[in-house]
Amino acid sequence: MRLKSILDSPCGFRYIFEKLQLQSSLSRHLLMDTPMPHKPSDIAGIYEELREFKILFAKDGDLRSILASLQIKLSNLRDIRNTLTRLSAAATLDDIELFEIKNLAIINEDVRKLLNGKLLSIDFDSLEDVLNLLDPEGLKISSFYIYDSYDDELAVLRKKMKSGSKYQDELYYEASIIEDRVRGWLSRKIEKDVHLISSSLEKLARTDILLSKVLLLEELDFTIPLVSTGANRYNGMFNPYIKEMVEKEKREFQKVSVEFETSSPLLITGANMGGKTVVLKSLALCQYLFQFGFGVPAAGAEISPVEEVHFCIGDQQNIESGLSSFAAEITRIDAVLKSVYAGKKILALIDEPARTTNPLEGTALVTALIRILLDKKLLMVVTTHYNIENVECRRIRVKGLENGKMNYSLIEETGTKPPREALRIAASLGVDNRWLKEAENLLKEKTE
Amino acid sequence: MPFVRELLKYDSISIVGLEKNTGKTECLNYLIKRLPLDIMTVAVSSIGVDGERRDQVTRSSKPEILLRDGMLFGTSEQHYRSRRVTSELLDIGDERTSLGRVITARALCGGKVLLSGPSSTASLRRWMDDAIKNHNADLCIIDGALSRMSLASPVVSKSMILATGAALSANIKTLVTKTAFVVGLVNIPVTKIAAKKILETKDNGVWSIGENGDITPLGISSVLSYDKLDSSTISGTKAIFISGALTDRFLNTVCRESGDKEIELIVRDFTKIFVTPLNYNTFLKRGGKISVLKKSKLLAVCVNPTAPDGTRLDSDKLCHELEKEIGLPVYDIIKNEYEA
């Protein structure tokens, strides 16, 4: 799975991605094409680089002063991978391609001078030889043509062409044969360094990506998480998009703390409008951000790498593809089971499973799901309104209404009964009183 | 040739042909040949594909663009590769056209090239700004593609040359009428209204300017979608500003509803006028007034009396008739080698 496939996940990954201040479209492409890393060592490696960049480029970091000039250089970076492929295939490059290689060499040398010796994580190679080859007159400017100094014969011909008052096809033809010859040996000389050029291109793009991640940490108040095994712990987790929305309305977003382990599924119950779905969305977002080595929206976090993230939430997409909401949901949860039985390390985040069916069967389906997954080593969080009994799993709930205000914090739940707050919340929304009164009467009859 | 000297007053010029094969490219080559390149830097490009060796539509031969030593040019990757000029590649644009990205280069000695520049007026304007700012161009010459009047917009270039000829019509009288209509549009005067500066900031909508100069929305979002405009709506109106296109329907409505009241219609520039000559002339004859916010200077009209189908008109007669009608000098630059 590549990063681009999760861009439109309902967890809101695109919102974060669009905030990245990537300087070059090459970096953007490379990032989008990155397969999701899942080995703990790979993810730890990315964070090691990010930490170094954060220290150096933070507001009080040693290299903050050169950030702007570095960004300008990186903004000139172009995707010349096709040119490099052609070069390795022994093709003769044309002026446009040689110009692009010269430009890459100039950017590389500039960035190298700015950064080398100051960074441990990225070691820039010298492309000075390539640059000297493409700048034979030492002009240190980015423009390019087949310079007179490449070939004595060419210089003579060019002089002749210049002195003539009229355009002479014959002379131009002669000159173009020599130019082609020059392009041929230039290409072969540069070809020797093609691996160096390729890796420079990749390193420059990586620098761009890391810088944008550091700026994102600052802008959205993210933290660099720790890599853990078998447990996810979040302290002061928030959803950046919803936080922004809430703060626009001059209200405060309430951060939550939550943790869960592979040993036991986590069940979240609680009032309607209590932010259960937001918690799940944030957990999904954090997991994706973590897997791709971004900062995460929390004050502190320890996250365990997984091979697959299953985020099952009611959304429009499946309804559009012709499945009923129940069918779509059940198929998705079935995919979780298939992955678990195939021995994959996964994170499953399931929002109110079986909520569209009758409560009797719904409860049975959810209870059964949790029961069969109890001894499987997966990270799982399920939200529900159903009364899930006779299952040994951790339960937490949203604290709920307090003095007419919603308290979104998550607390341990000891009982199995879901809290009954639906009527109170409905009342706080100011809906028709006759309706709620009738419902209350019905409830009383049942308990009596 | 007087208009070359006149041209030195501007930093940009577009050459617009009223039809294919009206001699645009000859006109461009003519200019290039006569500009004092020893004291100025000239950049040349086109909008979209142009300067093919063979005309893509009619398959008749077309002249190439002749570049002189030191000139800047903008063309697509594909045409840069097939150039016949020694040139230094200066920059590659980010935007992609159907023929690749636009290359900016400097000719190191004389040669020939096919021009295919940026494909939209906005990106063309960006290219021109870049040529002037980063490559020290003093003058940008834009070769227009078939029927692309929009690039003659003063937003793109400050002056223009109109190329017309037998390809537009084989009948001198029709040719003169058709050309005169366009010349008339180009020469629509700039409005004298005091609120001009404010109108320039209005990006959309239709606005009414009252007797005392106050600007209010006319209550219709666009001239393309309105139900009715009765005389009461425009009773206190001195002028109407249309930010988008002026259509026949709107022109007729205003003509009808204004009665004997004199209402000035203001458009952004002449390229926003999409009305038939008949309606336009009727409007003017009834005392209507049209003005623009920005105007480009029409430097000259050039004619090509030969059409690709073999029609050959009397050059002198054509020039004379056209001059008489539009009151501007008309040149047949292929026949007459004017002095600079």
mmCIF file of C-alpha atoms in Angstrom, chain A residues 324-327 329 352-359 386:
data_model
loop_
_atom_site.group_PDB
_atom_site.id
_atom_site.type_symbol
_atom_site.label_atom_id
_atom_site.label_comp_id
_atom_site.label_asym_id
_atom_site.label_seq_id
_atom_site.Cartn_x
_atom_site.Cartn_y
_atom_site.Cartn_z
ATOM 1 C CA SER A 324 -26.205 -1.627 1.319
ATOM 2 C CA SER A 325 -24.580 -0.032 4.327
ATOM 3 C CA PHE A 326 -24.921 -3.277 6.265
ATOM 4 C CA ALA A 327 -23.362 -5.398 3.498
ATOM 5 C CA GLU A 329 -19.752 -2.895 6.722
ATOM 6 C CA GLU A 352 -20.181 0.910 15.804
ATOM 7 C CA PRO A 353 -20.288 -2.430 14.008
ATOM 8 C CA ALA A 354 -23.694 -3.813 13.045
ATOM 9 C CA ARG A 355 -25.391 -0.592 14.081
ATOM 10 C CA THR A 356 -27.773 -0.622 11.151
ATOM 11 C CA THR A 357 -29.418 -3.885 12.079
ATOM 12 C CA ASN A 358 -31.705 -4.886 14.961
ATOM 13 C CA PRO A 359 -30.169 -4.598 18.453
ATOM 14 C CA TYR A 386 -24.698 -2.257 22.417
#
